[in-house]
Coordinates of C-alpha atoms in Angstrom, one line a residue:
X1 CA 30.3 -37.2 -97.9
X2 CA 27.3 -38.6 -96.0
X3 CA 28.0 -35.3 -93.1
X4 CA 28.4 -33.4 -96.4
X5 CA 24.7 -35.1 -98.2
X6 CA 23.1 -34.8 -94.5
X7 CA 23.5 -30.7 -94.4
X8 CA 23.0 -30.1 -98.4
X9 CA 19.6 -31.8 -97.4
X10 CA 18.6 -30.7 -94.7
X11 CA 20.0 -26.9 -96.8
X12 CA 18.0 -27.7 -99.6
X13 CA 14.2 -28.7 -97.2
X14 CA 15.0 -25.5 -95.4
X15 CA 15.5 -23.3 -98.4
X16 CA 12.5 -25.1 -99.6
X17 CA 10.4 -24.1 -97.1
X18 CA 11.2 -20.6 -96.6
X19 CA 10.6 -20.4 -100.0
X20 CA 7.5 -22.3 -100.4
X21 CA 6.6 -19.8 -96.7
X22 CA 7.4 -16.7 -98.5
X23 CA 5.3 -17.3 -101.3
X24 CA 2.5 -18.3 -99.8
X25 CA 3.1 -14.7 -97.5
X26 CA 3.1 -13.0 -100.3
X27 CA 0.5 -14.8 -102.0
X28 CA -2.2 -14.4 -98.9
X29 CA -0.8 -10.9 -99.3
X30 CA -1.3 -10.3 -102.5
X31 CA -5.1 -12.1 -102.0
X32 CA -6.4 -10.2 -98.7
X33 CA -5.8 -7.4 -101.1
X34 CA -8.0 -7.8 -104.0
X35 CA -11.1 -9.5 -101.9
X36 CA -10.9 -5.3 -100.6
X37 CA -11.3 -4.3 -104.2
X38 CA -13.3 -6.7 -104.5
X39 CA -15.4 -5.9 -101.8
X40 CA -15.0 -2.1 -102.8
X41 CA -16.8 -2.4 -106.2
X42 CA -19.3 -5.0 -104.7
X43 CA -21.1 -2.6 -102.8
X44 CA -20.0 1.0 -105.3
X45 CA -22.8 -1.0 -107.4
X46 CA -24.9 -1.7 -104.1
X47 CA -24.4 2.1 -103.6
X48 CA -22.5 2.5 -100.7
X49 CA -20.0 4.5 -102.5
X50 CA -16.4 3.2 -101.1
X51 CA -13.5 5.1 -101.8
X52 CA -9.2 4.6 -100.2
X53 CA -6.0 6.7 -101.8
X54 CA -4.3 3.1 -101.5
X55 CA -4.1 -0.5 -99.7
X56 CA -0.2 -1.4 -98.5
X57 CA 1.0 -4.9 -97.0
X58 CA 3.7 -5.6 -94.9
X59 CA 4.6 -7.6 -91.4
X60 CA 5.6 -10.5 -93.1
X61 CA 6.9 -13.4 -92.2
X62 CA 4.7 -13.7 -89.1
X63 CA 1.5 -10.6 -89.0
X64 CA -0.8 -9.8 -92.2
X65 CA -1.3 -6.8 -91.9
X66 CA -2.7 -4.0 -94.4
X67 CA -2.9 -0.6 -94.1
X68 CA -5.9 1.3 -96.0
X69 CA -4.9 5.5 -96.0
X70 CA -7.8 7.7 -96.1
X71 CA -10.5 5.7 -96.6
X72 CA -14.7 7.5 -96.8
X73 CA -18.0 5.0 -97.0
X74 CA -21.1 7.4 -98.2
X75 CA -23.4 4.9 -96.4
X76 CA -26.2 4.6 -99.1
X77 CA -29.7 6.0 -99.2
X78 CA -28.9 8.0 -95.7
X79 CA -26.5 11.2 -95.7
X80 CA -24.2 9.6 -94.0
X81 CA -20.4 9.9 -94.8
X82 CA -17.7 8.4 -92.4
X83 CA -13.9 9.5 -93.1
X84 CA -10.9 8.7 -91.6
X85 CA -6.7 8.8 -92.0
X86 CA -6.1 4.9 -91.3
X87 CA -7.0 2.1 -91.7
X88 CA -5.2 -0.9 -90.0
X89 CA -6.2 -4.4 -89.5
X90 CA -3.7 -6.9 -88.9
X91 CA -4.6 -11.2 -89.0
X92 CA -1.5 -14.1 -88.7
X93 CA -1.5 -15.5 -92.5
X94 CA -2.6 -19.6 -90.8
X95 CA -4.9 -18.3 -89.2
X96 CA -8.0 -16.1 -91.4
X97 CA -10.3 -16.5 -88.7
X98 CA -9.5 -13.8 -86.6
X99 CA -8.7 -9.8 -88.0
X100 CA -7.5 -7.5 -85.1
X101 CA -8.2 -3.7 -86.8
X102 CA -6.7 -0.7 -84.7
X103 CA -8.6 1.7 -85.4
X104 CA -7.6 5.6 -85.8
X105 CA -7.7 7.8 -83.3
X106 CA -9.7 10.5 -85.9
X107 CA -12.7 9.5 -87.5
X108 CA -14.8 11.7 -88.9
X109 CA -18.5 11.4 -90.0
X110 CA -20.6 13.7 -91.8
X111 CA -25.0 14.0 -92.0
X112 CA -26.8 16.5 -93.9
X113 CA -30.2 18.4 -91.7
X114 CA -32.6 20.7 -93.7
X115 CA -29.3 21.5 -96.3
X116 CA -26.5 21.8 -93.4
X117 CA -23.7 19.5 -93.0
X118 CA -22.7 18.6 -89.9
X119 CA -19.9 17.1 -88.6
X120 CA -19.0 14.9 -85.6
X121 CA -15.1 13.9 -85.1
X122 CA -14.6 11.1 -83.0
X123 CA -11.1 11.1 -80.9
X124 CA -9.4 8.0 -78.9
X125 CA -7.1 7.6 -76.7
X126 CA -6.8 3.6 -77.9
X127 CA -8.3 1.2 -79.0
X128 CA -8.8 -2.4 -80.7
X129 CA -11.3 -4.6 -82.3
X130 CA -11.7 -8.4 -83.0
X131 CA -13.9 -10.2 -85.7
X132 CA -13.1 -13.9 -85.4
X133 CA -15.1 -15.2 -88.6
X134 CA -16.7 -18.9 -89.4
X135 CA -16.4 -19.5 -93.0
X136 CA -17.7 -16.3 -94.7
X137 CA -19.5 -15.4 -91.8
X138 CA -19.2 -13.6 -88.3
X139 CA -19.6 -14.7 -85.7
X140 CA -17.8 -12.4 -83.1
X141 CA -16.9 -8.9 -82.4
X142 CA -15.3 -7.7 -79.6
X143 CA -14.7 -4.0 -79.0
X144 CA -12.5 -2.4 -76.8
X145 CA -13.1 1.5 -76.7
X146 CA -10.8 4.3 -74.2
X147 CA -10.8 7.4 -74.3
X148 CA -13.1 9.0 -76.4
X149 CA -13.4 12.2 -76.6
X150 CA -16.8 13.2 -79.7
X151 CA -16.8 16.1 -81.2
X152 CA -20.7 17.6 -82.5
X153 CA -22.1 20.4 -83.8
X154 CA -25.0 20.4 -80.8
X155 CA -22.7 22.5 -78.4
X156 CA -19.2 23.2 -77.6
X157 CA -17.7 20.9 -75.8
X158 CA -17.2 17.3 -76.3
X159 CA -19.0 14.2 -74.6
X160 CA -15.7 12.1 -73.3
X161 CA -16.5 8.4 -72.8
X162 CA -13.9 6.7 -70.4
X163 CA -14.0 3.5 -71.1
X164 CA -16.3 1.5 -74.0
X165 CA -16.8 -2.3 -74.1
X166 CA -18.7 -4.0 -76.8
X167 CA -19.3 -7.7 -77.9
X168 CA -21.4 -8.6 -80.2
X169 CA -21.7 -12.3 -80.5
X170 CA -23.8 -13.4 -83.6
X171 CA -25.6 -17.4 -83.3
X172 CA -27.6 -18.4 -85.9
X173 CA -28.3 -17.4 -89.5
X174 CA -30.0 -14.3 -90.3
X175 CA -31.5 -16.1 -92.9
X176 CA -33.4 -19.0 -91.0
X177 CA -33.2 -18.5 -88.1
X178 CA -36.3 -19.4 -85.0
X179 CA -38.2 -17.1 -82.9
X180 CA -37.2 -19.3 -79.8
X181 CA -33.3 -18.9 -79.8
X182 CA -31.9 -15.5 -80.6
X183 CA -30.3 -14.6 -83.3
X184 CA -27.5 -12.0 -82.1
X185 CA -26.7 -11.8 -78.2
X186 CA -24.9 -8.1 -77.8
X187 CA -23.0 -5.9 -74.0
X188 CA -22.5 -3.1 -74.3
X189 CA -20.2 -1.3 -71.5
X190 CA -19.3 2.4 -71.4
X191 CA -18.2 4.1 -68.0
X192 CA -18.1 7.8 -66.7
X193 CA -19.6 9.6 -69.4
X194 CA -19.2 13.6 -69.1
X195 CA -22.1 15.3 -70.5
X196 CA -21.4 19.1 -72.3
X197 CA -22.4 21.7 -70.1
X198 CA -26.7 22.6 -70.6
X199 CA -26.9 18.6 -71.0
X200 CA -28.2 17.1 -68.0
X201 CA -27.6 20.1 -65.6
X202 CA -30.2 19.5 -63.2
X203 CA -29.2 15.5 -63.4
X204 CA -25.4 16.4 -63.0
X205 CA -23.5 15.9 -65.6
X206 CA -21.4 12.7 -65.3
X207 CA -22.7 9.1 -65.6
X208 CA -22.0 7.0 -64.3
X209 CA -21.9 3.9 -66.0
X210 CA -24.5 2.6 -68.1
X211 CA -24.6 -1.4 -68.9
X212 CA -26.5 -3.4 -71.5
X213 CA -27.1 -6.6 -72.8
X214 CA -29.3 -7.2 -75.7
X215 CA -30.5 -11.1 -78.0
X216 CA -31.8 -10.2 -80.9
X217 CA -35.0 -12.6 -82.5
X218 CA -35.9 -13.1 -85.5
X219 CA -35.4 -12.7 -89.2
X220 CA -32.9 -10.2 -90.8
X221 CA -33.4 -9.9 -94.2
X222 CA -31.1 -8.9 -97.4
X223 CA -32.9 -5.4 -98.2
X224 CA -32.1 -1.8 -97.3
X225 CA -33.0 -1.4 -94.1
X226 CA -35.9 0.0 -93.7
X227 CA -37.2 -2.9 -95.9
X228 CA -35.2 -5.4 -93.2
X229 CA -36.7 -4.0 -90.8
X230 CA -40.0 -3.8 -91.4
X231 CA -39.8 -7.7 -92.7
X232 CA -38.3 -8.7 -89.4
X233 CA -40.8 -6.8 -87.7
X234 CA -43.5 -9.1 -88.8
X235 CA -42.2 -12.1 -88.3
X236 CA -42.2 -11.9 -84.9
X237 CA -39.0 -10.9 -84.2
X238 CA -38.7 -9.0 -81.3
X239 CA -35.2 -8.0 -78.7
X240 CA -35.0 -8.8 -75.4
X241 CA -33.4 -5.9 -73.0
X242 CA -32.1 -9.3 -70.2
X243 CA -30.1 -6.3 -68.6
X244 CA -30.6 -2.6 -68.2
X245 CA -27.9 -1.2 -66.2
X246 CA -27.2 2.8 -65.0
X247 CA -26.5 5.1 -62.8
X248 CA -26.4 9.7 -63.6
X249 CA -26.2 11.2 -60.5
X250 CA -28.5 10.1 -57.8
X251 CA -30.7 8.3 -60.3
X252 CA -30.1 4.0 -60.3
X253 CA -31.5 2.4 -62.6
X254 CA -32.1 -1.5 -63.7
X255 CA -34.5 -3.2 -65.6
X256 CA -35.2 -5.7 -68.2
X257 CA -37.4 -6.7 -70.6
X258 CA -38.3 -6.9 -74.5
X259 CA -38.6 -3.9 -77.9
X260 CA -39.9 -4.3 -81.1
X261 CA -42.0 -2.2 -83.9
X262 CA -45.2 -1.4 -84.8
X263 CA -46.8 -0.7 -87.7
X264 CA -45.4 3.0 -87.4
X265 CA -42.1 2.0 -87.0
X266 CA -42.7 3.8 -83.1
X267 CA -40.6 1.0 -80.7
X268 CA -43.1 -0.4 -78.6
X269 CA -41.6 -1.8 -75.2
X270 CA -42.5 -3.2 -72.2
X271 CA -40.1 -3.0 -69.8
X272 CA -39.6 -3.3 -65.5
X273 CA -37.1 -1.8 -63.7
X274 CA -36.1 -0.6 -59.7
X275 CA -35.5 2.8 -59.5
X276 CA -33.4 5.4 -57.0
X277 CA -33.6 8.6 -57.0
X278 CA -37.0 9.4 -59.2
X279 CA -37.6 11.8 -57.5
X280 CA -34.1 14.1 -58.6
X281 CA -35.3 12.9 -61.7
X282 CA -38.4 13.8 -61.6
X283 CA -37.8 18.0 -60.5
X284 CA -35.1 17.8 -63.5
X285 CA -38.6 16.8 -66.0
X286 CA -39.3 20.1 -64.3
X287 CA -35.8 22.5 -64.5
X288 CA -36.2 21.0 -68.1
X289 CA -39.9 21.9 -69.1
X290 CA -39.7 18.0 -70.1
X291 CA -43.8 18.0 -68.2
X292 CA -46.5 20.3 -67.0
X293 CA -45.6 20.5 -63.2
X294 CA -49.5 19.1 -62.0
X295 CA -48.4 15.8 -64.1
X296 CA -45.0 16.1 -62.2
X297 CA -46.6 15.8 -58.5
X298 CA -48.9 13.6 -59.4
X299 CA -46.2 11.0 -60.7
X300 CA -44.4 11.6 -57.5
X301 CA -47.5 11.7 -55.1
X302 CA -47.8 8.1 -57.3
X303 CA -44.4 6.8 -57.2
X304 CA -43.9 7.3 -53.5
X305 CA -46.8 5.5 -52.8
X306 CA -45.6 1.9 -54.1
X307 CA -42.1 2.9 -53.4
X308 CA -40.6 1.3 -50.5
X309 CA -38.7 2.9 -47.9
X310 CA -34.2 1.5 -48.2
X311 CA -31.7 1.0 -44.6
X312 CA -29.8 3.9 -46.1
X313 CA -33.9 6.0 -45.6
X314 CA -33.9 6.5 -49.4
X315 CA -36.8 5.0 -51.9
X316 CA -37.2 2.8 -54.7
X317 CA -39.3 2.2 -57.4
X318 CA -39.5 -2.2 -57.7
X319 CA -40.6 -3.4 -61.1
X320 CA -42.3 -0.4 -62.1
X321 CA -43.3 -0.9 -65.8
X322 CA -41.8 1.4 -68.2
X323 CA -43.9 1.2 -70.8
X324 CA -43.8 2.7 -75.2
X325 CA -47.0 2.4 -77.0
X326 CA -48.4 4.7 -79.3
X327 CA -45.2 6.8 -79.4
X328 CA -45.8 7.5 -75.6
X329 CA -43.2 6.7 -73.5
X330 CA -44.4 5.9 -70.0
X331 CA -42.8 5.7 -66.7
X332 CA -45.7 4.3 -64.2
X333 CA -48.3 6.5 -64.5
X334 CA -46.1 9.2 -66.1
X335 CA -46.1 10.1 -68.9
X336 CA -42.2 11.8 -69.9
X337 CA -42.1 12.5 -73.6
X338 CA -42.9 11.7 -77.5
X339 CA -41.3 8.4 -79.0
X340 CA -40.3 9.1 -83.4
X341 CA -40.6 6.6 -86.0
X342 CA -37.1 4.9 -86.5
X343 CA -35.9 6.4 -90.2
X344 CA -33.6 5.2 -92.4

């Protein structure tokens, strides 16, 4: 009898735990669905149109897998619409701090240009996005995408990217951040970028890699994007480029510096760069009619005087200034191109 009592008690406890966890799982699934619907409702009130056909939750007992069918987002005060067939979110029922997102293999973006609708199609081989939360605030976003294809109306052939990694680390509060402490750290790594025919053909249609590491300083307000950028600039906000490295054909670049906005919302930048292959870059700019032949000749002579010879016989510019001021991008003494204001 004592043995039967122990077995009975064990079964009761086990059944209670199973029943309690099952109830918790379904309540959690219902709560997540409710929060998504409430978030979409708030965004619609703010002018960001968010629609989807259905939300389903599965994955019991070890996961909460939320699948959103045919979501579409229209960004407020813009002509940008982003849509996909399916959006998949996964998290552990006992840990809401870490969220995993699996992007669909095809995503569309539509925008209007001079009354015409332009469609951009992004295809993925595979990818994932991992988000870490701290309370109601985002702290880390880690994105890895493989075999990306971007089809756009500006070219017949797509732009291909073998690998993209984006890491975003939010370090402080967006409302009260000291200017000597970064608000956000970001790193972006791109590998093996294949450009469409006719783009950069003088430099080569293959970019080996592009790596960027930045830190954002300043305060970010809860406002429309245009007003947010103005307030960020007026408060002394700036973007520190910790490292910018890339190789495109013969051109190899390694740079660092700072960037902000001027009073006309144009980028304002002061960057120092080590550049190899500048002669081929200037020749490419001449071929594309980006700079007059006379200016290019003067720049080449000036760069050759400033450059140092490397052991392999090539010449490298060390700490050459790259600046954007008064809407003009300059490399050393050479004005390369005009820079338009950032618009929203």
